XYZ file of C-alpha atoms in Angstrom:
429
model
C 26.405 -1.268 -16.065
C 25.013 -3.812 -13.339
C 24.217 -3.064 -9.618
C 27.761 -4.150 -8.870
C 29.591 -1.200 -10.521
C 27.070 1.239 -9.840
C 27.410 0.381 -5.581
C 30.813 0.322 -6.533
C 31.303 3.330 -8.195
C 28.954 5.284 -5.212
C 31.134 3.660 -2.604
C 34.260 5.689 -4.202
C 32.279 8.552 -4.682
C 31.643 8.294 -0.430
C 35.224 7.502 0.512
C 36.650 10.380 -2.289
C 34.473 12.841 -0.060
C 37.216 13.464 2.420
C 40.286 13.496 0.129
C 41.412 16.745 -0.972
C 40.440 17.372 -4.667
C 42.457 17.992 -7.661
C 41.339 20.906 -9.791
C 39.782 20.515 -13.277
C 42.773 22.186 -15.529
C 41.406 21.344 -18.501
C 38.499 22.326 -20.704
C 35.985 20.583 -22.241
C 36.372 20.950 -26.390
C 32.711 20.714 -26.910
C 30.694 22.994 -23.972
C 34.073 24.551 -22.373
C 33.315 23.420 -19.121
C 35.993 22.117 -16.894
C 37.225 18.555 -17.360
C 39.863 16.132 -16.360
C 42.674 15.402 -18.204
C 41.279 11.932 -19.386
C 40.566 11.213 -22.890
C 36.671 10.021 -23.634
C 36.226 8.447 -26.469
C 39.299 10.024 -28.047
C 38.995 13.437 -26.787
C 39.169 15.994 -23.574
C 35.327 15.901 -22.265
C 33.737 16.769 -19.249
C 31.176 13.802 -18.042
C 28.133 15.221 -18.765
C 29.297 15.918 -22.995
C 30.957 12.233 -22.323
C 27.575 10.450 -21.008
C 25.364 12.139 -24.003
C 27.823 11.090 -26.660
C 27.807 7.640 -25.258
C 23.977 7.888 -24.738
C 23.316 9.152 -28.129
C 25.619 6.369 -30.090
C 24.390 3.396 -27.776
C 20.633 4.594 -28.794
C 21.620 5.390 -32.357
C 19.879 8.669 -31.533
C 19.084 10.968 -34.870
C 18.878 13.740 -34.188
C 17.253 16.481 -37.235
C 16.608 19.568 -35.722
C 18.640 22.524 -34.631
C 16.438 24.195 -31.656
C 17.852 27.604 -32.721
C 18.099 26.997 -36.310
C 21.735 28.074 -36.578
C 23.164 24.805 -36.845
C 26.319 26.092 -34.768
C 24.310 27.031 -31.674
C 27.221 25.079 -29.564
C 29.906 26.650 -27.388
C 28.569 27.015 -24.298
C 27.553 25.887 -20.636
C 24.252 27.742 -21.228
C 22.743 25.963 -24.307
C 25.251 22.334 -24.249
C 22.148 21.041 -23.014
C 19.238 22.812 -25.054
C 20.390 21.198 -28.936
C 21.271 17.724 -29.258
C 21.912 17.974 -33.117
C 24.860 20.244 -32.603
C 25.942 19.126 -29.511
C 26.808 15.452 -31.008
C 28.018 16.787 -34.518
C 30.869 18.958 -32.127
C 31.460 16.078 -30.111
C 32.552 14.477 -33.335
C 33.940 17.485 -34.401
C 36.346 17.346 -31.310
C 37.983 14.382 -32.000
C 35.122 11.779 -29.398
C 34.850 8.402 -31.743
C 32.017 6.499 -31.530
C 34.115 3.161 -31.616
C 35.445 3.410 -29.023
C 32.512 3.129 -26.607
C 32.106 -0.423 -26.297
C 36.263 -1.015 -26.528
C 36.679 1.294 -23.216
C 33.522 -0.520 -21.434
C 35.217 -4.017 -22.055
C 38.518 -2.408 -20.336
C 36.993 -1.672 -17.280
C 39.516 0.815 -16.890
C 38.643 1.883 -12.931
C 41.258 4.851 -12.748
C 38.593 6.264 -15.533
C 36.161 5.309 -13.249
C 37.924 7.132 -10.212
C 38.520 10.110 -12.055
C 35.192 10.188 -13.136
C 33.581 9.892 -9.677
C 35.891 12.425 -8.027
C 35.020 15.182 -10.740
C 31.846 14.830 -9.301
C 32.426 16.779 -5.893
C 34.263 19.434 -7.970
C 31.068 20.822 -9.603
C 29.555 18.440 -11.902
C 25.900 17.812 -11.030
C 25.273 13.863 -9.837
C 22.412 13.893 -12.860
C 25.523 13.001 -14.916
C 26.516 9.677 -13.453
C 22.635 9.140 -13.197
C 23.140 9.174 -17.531
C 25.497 6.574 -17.146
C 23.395 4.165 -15.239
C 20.157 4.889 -16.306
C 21.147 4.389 -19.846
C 23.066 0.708 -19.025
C 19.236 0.353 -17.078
C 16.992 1.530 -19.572
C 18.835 -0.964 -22.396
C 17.844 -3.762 -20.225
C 14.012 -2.986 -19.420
C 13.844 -2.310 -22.663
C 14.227 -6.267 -23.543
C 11.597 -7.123 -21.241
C 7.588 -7.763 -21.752
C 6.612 -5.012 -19.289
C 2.984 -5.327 -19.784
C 0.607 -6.073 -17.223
C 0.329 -7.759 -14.936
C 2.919 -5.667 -12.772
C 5.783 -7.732 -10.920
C 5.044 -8.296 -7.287
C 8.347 -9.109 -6.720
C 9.699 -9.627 -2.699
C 12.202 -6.991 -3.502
C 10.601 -3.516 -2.061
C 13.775 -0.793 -1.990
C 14.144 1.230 -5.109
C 17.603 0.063 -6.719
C 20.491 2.670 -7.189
C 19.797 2.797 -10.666
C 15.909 3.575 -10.510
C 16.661 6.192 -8.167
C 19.063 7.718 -10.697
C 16.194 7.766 -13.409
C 13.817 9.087 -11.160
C 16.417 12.468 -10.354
C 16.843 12.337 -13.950
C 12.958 12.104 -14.722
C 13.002 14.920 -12.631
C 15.392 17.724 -13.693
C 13.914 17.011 -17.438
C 10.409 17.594 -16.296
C 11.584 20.984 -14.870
C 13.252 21.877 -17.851
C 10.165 20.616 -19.711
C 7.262 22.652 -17.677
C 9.996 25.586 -17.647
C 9.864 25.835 -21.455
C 5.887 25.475 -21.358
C 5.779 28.558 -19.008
C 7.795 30.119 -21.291
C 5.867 29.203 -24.600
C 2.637 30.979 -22.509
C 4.694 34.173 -21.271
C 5.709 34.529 -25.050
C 1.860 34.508 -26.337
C 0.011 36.010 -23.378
C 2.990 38.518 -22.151
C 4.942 39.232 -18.952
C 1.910 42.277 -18.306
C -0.502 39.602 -18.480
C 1.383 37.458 -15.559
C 1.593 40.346 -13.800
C -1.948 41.505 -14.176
C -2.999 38.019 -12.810
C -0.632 37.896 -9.584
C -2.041 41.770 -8.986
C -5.840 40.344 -9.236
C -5.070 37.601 -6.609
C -3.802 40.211 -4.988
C -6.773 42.602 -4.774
C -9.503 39.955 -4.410
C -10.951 40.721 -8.201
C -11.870 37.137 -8.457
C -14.618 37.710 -5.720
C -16.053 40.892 -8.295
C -16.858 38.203 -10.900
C -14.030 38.549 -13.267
C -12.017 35.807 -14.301
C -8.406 34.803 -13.971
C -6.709 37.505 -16.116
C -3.756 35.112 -16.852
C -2.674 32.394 -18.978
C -5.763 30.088 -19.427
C -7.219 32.685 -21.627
C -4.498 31.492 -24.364
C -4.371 28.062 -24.474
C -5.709 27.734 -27.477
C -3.004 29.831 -29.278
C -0.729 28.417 -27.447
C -1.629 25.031 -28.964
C -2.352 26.460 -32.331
C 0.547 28.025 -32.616
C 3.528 25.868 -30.773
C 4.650 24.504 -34.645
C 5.246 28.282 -35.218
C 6.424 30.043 -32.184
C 10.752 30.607 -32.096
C 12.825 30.949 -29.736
C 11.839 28.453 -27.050
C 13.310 25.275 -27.464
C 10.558 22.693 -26.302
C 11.178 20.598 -28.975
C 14.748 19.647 -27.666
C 13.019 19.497 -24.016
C 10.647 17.001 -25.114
C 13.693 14.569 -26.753
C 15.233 14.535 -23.506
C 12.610 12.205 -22.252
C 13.189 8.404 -23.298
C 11.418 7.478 -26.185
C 11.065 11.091 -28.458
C 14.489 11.514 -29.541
C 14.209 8.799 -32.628
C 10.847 10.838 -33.395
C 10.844 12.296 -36.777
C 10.198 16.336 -35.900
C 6.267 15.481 -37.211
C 5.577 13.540 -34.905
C 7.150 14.810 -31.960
C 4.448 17.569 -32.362
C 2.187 15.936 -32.784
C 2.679 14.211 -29.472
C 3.567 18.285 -28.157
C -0.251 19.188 -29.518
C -1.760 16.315 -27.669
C -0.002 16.511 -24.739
C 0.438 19.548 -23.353
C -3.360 20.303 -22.985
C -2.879 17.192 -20.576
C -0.020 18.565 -19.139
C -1.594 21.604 -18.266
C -4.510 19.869 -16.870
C -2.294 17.651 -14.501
C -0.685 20.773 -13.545
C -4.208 22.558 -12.543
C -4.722 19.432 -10.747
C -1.639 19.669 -8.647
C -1.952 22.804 -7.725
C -5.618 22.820 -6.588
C -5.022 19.756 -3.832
C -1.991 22.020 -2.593
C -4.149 25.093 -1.918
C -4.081 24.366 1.679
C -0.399 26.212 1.332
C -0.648 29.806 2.481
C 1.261 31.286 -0.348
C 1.602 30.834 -4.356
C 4.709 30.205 -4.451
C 4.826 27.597 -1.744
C 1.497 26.017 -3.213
C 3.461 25.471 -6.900
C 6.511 24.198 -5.104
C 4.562 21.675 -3.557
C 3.285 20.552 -6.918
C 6.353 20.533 -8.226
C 5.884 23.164 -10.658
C 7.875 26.220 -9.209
C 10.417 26.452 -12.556
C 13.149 29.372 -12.634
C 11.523 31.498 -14.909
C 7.938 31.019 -12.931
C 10.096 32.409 -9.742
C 12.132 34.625 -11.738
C 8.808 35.999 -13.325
C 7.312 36.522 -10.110
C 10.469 38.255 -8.502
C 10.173 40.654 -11.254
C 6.605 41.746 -10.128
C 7.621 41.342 -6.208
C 11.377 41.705 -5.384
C 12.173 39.726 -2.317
C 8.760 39.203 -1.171
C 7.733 35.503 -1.447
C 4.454 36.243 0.856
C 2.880 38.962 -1.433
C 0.479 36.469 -2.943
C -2.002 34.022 -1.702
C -2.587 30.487 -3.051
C -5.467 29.675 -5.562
C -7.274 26.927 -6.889
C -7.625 26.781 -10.165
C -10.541 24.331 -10.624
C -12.488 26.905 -8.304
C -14.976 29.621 -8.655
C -14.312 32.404 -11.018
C -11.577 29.777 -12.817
C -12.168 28.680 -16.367
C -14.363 26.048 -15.001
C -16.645 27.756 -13.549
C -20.046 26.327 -13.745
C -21.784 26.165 -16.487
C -18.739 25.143 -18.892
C -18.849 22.486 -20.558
C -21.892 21.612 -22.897
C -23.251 19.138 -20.622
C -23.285 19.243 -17.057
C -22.167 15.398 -16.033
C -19.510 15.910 -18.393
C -18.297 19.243 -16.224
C -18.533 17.179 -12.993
C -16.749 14.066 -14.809
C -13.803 16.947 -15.623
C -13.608 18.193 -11.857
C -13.936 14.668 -10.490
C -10.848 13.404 -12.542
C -8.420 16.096 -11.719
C -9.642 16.006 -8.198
C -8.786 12.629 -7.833
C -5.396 12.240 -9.484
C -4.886 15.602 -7.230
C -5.787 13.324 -4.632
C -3.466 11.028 -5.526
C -0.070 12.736 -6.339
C -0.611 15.582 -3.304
C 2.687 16.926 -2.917
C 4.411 13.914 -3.768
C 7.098 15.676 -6.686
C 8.944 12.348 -7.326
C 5.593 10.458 -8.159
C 4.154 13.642 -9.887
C 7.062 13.436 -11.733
C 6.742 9.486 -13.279
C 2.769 10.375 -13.968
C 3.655 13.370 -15.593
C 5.943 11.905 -17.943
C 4.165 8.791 -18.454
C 0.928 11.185 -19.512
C 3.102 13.284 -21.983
C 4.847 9.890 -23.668
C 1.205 8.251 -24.086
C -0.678 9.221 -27.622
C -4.095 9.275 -27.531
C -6.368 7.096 -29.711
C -6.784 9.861 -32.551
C -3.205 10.124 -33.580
C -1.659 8.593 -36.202
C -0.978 4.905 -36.157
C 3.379 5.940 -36.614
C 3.298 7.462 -33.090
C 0.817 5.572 -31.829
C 2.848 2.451 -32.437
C 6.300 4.279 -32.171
C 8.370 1.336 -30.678
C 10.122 4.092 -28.511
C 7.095 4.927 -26.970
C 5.587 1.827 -25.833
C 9.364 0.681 -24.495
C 9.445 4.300 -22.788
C 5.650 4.057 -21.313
C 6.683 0.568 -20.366
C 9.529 1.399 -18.380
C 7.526 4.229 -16.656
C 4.882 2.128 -15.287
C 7.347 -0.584 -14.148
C 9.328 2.428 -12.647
C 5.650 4.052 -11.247
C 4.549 0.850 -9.523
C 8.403 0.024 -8.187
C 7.923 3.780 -6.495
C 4.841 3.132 -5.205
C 5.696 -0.247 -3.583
C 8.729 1.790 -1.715
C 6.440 4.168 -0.773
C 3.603 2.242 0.331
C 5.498 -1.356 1.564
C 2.909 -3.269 0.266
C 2.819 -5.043 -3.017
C -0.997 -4.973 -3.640
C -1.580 -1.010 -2.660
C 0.966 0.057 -5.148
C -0.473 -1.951 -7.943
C -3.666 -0.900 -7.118
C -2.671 2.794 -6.772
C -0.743 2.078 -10.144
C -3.939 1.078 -12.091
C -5.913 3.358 -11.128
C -3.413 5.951 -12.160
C -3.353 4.347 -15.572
C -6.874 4.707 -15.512
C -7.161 8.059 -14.204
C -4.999 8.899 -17.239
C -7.535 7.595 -19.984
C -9.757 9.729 -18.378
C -7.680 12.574 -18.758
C -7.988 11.942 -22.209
C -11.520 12.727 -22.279
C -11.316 15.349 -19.685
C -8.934 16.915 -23.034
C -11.434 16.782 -25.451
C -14.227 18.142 -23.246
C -12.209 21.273 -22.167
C -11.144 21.421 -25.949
C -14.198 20.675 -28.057
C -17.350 20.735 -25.785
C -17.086 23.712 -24.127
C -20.152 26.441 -23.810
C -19.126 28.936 -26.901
């Protein structure tokens, strides 16, 4: 899909705002939500089960795990999203041919595309026509030699299609940190969430305890993510471009090596937004406040968003409080990298976003060579940094800043691969 189609298709999506719209009488045969009375692919769809099945086929996706092990998990609005595997096997179930994606994109059939664009404003979230264009995008970045150095192109405004991705990049890392919360809450326990908001609370970090939350189980958490059920991470993670091809091995491997990172980034975040009065305000300005965090939280303070202050969790009485690590430059190295990529994203969620993604599709040098040479994964961190630096240059208006910003992200993100082993392996026993 070129620029041309996408304007055009947001230009009818502008003009259909002030028509009156036609309910959605039908019923989509794989998820049961509403849908028009157009035929995708050979069968009655709504657009969001229409873009994955066209997503899936165009990236010859395999995909070899059901998340809840049933391999009939779907039915519904709730989990249509959460497993791919049985999502694609009932869109082939339900008549949707995979033939007939490139026949209807050579017809050009634009009453489709009105339909389409109208269902829109009648409840479907715009994420889905972002899966359209991203994926026509993502086909054609894909073909190119991304690698460095980074395009200093005249062009500075984000195209319609990049702006998709990023909105895309960005409801996938919620769903993604949202499943992480939820992997700690099932090892450490709602008590223990609740015993750490109460200790912020009463000031027990200034009587020399420690945080009496979640860091205290990282480790199991890592040890044990092959092993834990019920949280679907793994079908989380293949949402992101360049995982879903990954045989279920290495996808966690990449999980294991990544989400010590991902915490990390996350501590970072939230310590350079502790100038924000209140913990909830502080995590949504580091773009980390997921529905179950909030919903967690309401449970411990109904309707009071202002019970709890904000915290840094790089400061005293943390985890890394000094002495940590077996050597001391290697504790200040630690605090000086996640200050400074802190620095960097602030409260910026759309470029938190690309970095966070970009560190959780990058292997480090210990894996195996598979992943590290996954095709999938280079294309995907290549498109990320094109994407990151293309952000950035918006942002910024000028060319050189945003490259330079953009390196010394990339670097910033080696480091973080140290910082991992440090807080994993060289800590004070």
């Amino acid at each position: 899909m070129d620029d041309s189609v996408c304007k055009g298709n947001m230009k009818q999506v502008m003009e259909s705002k002030g028509k009156e719209k036609q309910p959605l009488l039908n019923i989509c045969g794989v998820c049961d939500y509403p849908a028009s009375d157009v035929f995708h692919y050979g069968a009655i769809v709504c657009f969001s089960c229409r873009a994955f099945f066209r997503r899936s086929i165009k990236g010859q996706a395999h995909y070899r795990l059901c998340i809840f092990k049933t391999n009939n998990c779907i039915g519904t609005k709730k989990n249509k999203r959460k497993c791919k595997k049985c999502r694609l096997e009932k869109c082939l179930e339900v008549g949707m041919k995979p033939e007939k994606i490139d026949r209807v994109k050579n017809k050009k059939n634009n009453s489709e595309v009105k339909v389409v664009m109208d269902s829109i404003f009648q409840g479907i979230d715009i994420s889905d026509l972002a899966e359209e264009c991203i994926f026509e995008e993502s086909n054609k970045l894909d073909e190119k030699n991304l690698s460095t150095p980074l395009p200093t192109s005249p062009g500075v405004k984000l195209t319609l299609e990049e702006e998709f991705k990023i909105h895309e990049l960005m409801v996938r890392k919620e769903n993604l940190d949202d499943d992480i919360f939820q992997l700690y809450m099932k090892v450490a326990s709602f008590q223990s969430f609740k015993n750490y908001l109460m200790s912020i609370c009463h000031g027990q970090f200034e009587q020399g305890g420690r945080w009496n939350c979640f860091e205290n189980y990282e480790q199991d958490v890592l040890y044990n993510v092959r092993n834990l059920e019920g949280i679907p991470i793994l079908s989380s993670t293949s949402m992101f471009d360049g995982f879903a091809n990954l045989s279920e091995n290495m996808m966690f491997e990449m999980l294991e090596f990544t989400l010590p990172l991902r915490t990390m980034v996350i501590r970072a975040q939230i310590s350079e937004n502790q100038e924000k009065k209140f913990f909830l305000d502080q995590h949504a300005a580091a773009g980390i406040l997921t529905k179950s965090l909030d919903a967690a939280y309401n449970k411990v303070f109904p309707n009071n968003r202002f019970a709890v202050i904000s915290t840094d969790p790089l400061g005293a009485f943390s985890k890394f409080t000094s002495p940590w690590a077996t050597r001391q430059n290697e504790e200040k190295f630690f605090i000086d990298t996640l200050k400074a990529i802190g620095g960097t994203l602030k409260d910026d969620i759309k470029l938190g976003t690309l970095y966070s993604v970009l560190v959780c599709s990058t292997p480090g040098p210990n894996l195996s060579e598979q992943t590290k040479n996954s095709p999938e994964l280079i294309s995907a961190q290549s498109t990320l940094t094109l994407l990151l630096f293309r952000y950035l240059k918006e942002k910024l208006q000028d060319s050189k800043l945003a490259n330079d910003t953009t390196n010394q992200l990339l670097k910033l993100m080696g480091d973080l691969h140290i910082c991992r082993d440090i807080h994993l392996l060289r800590r004070i026993q």
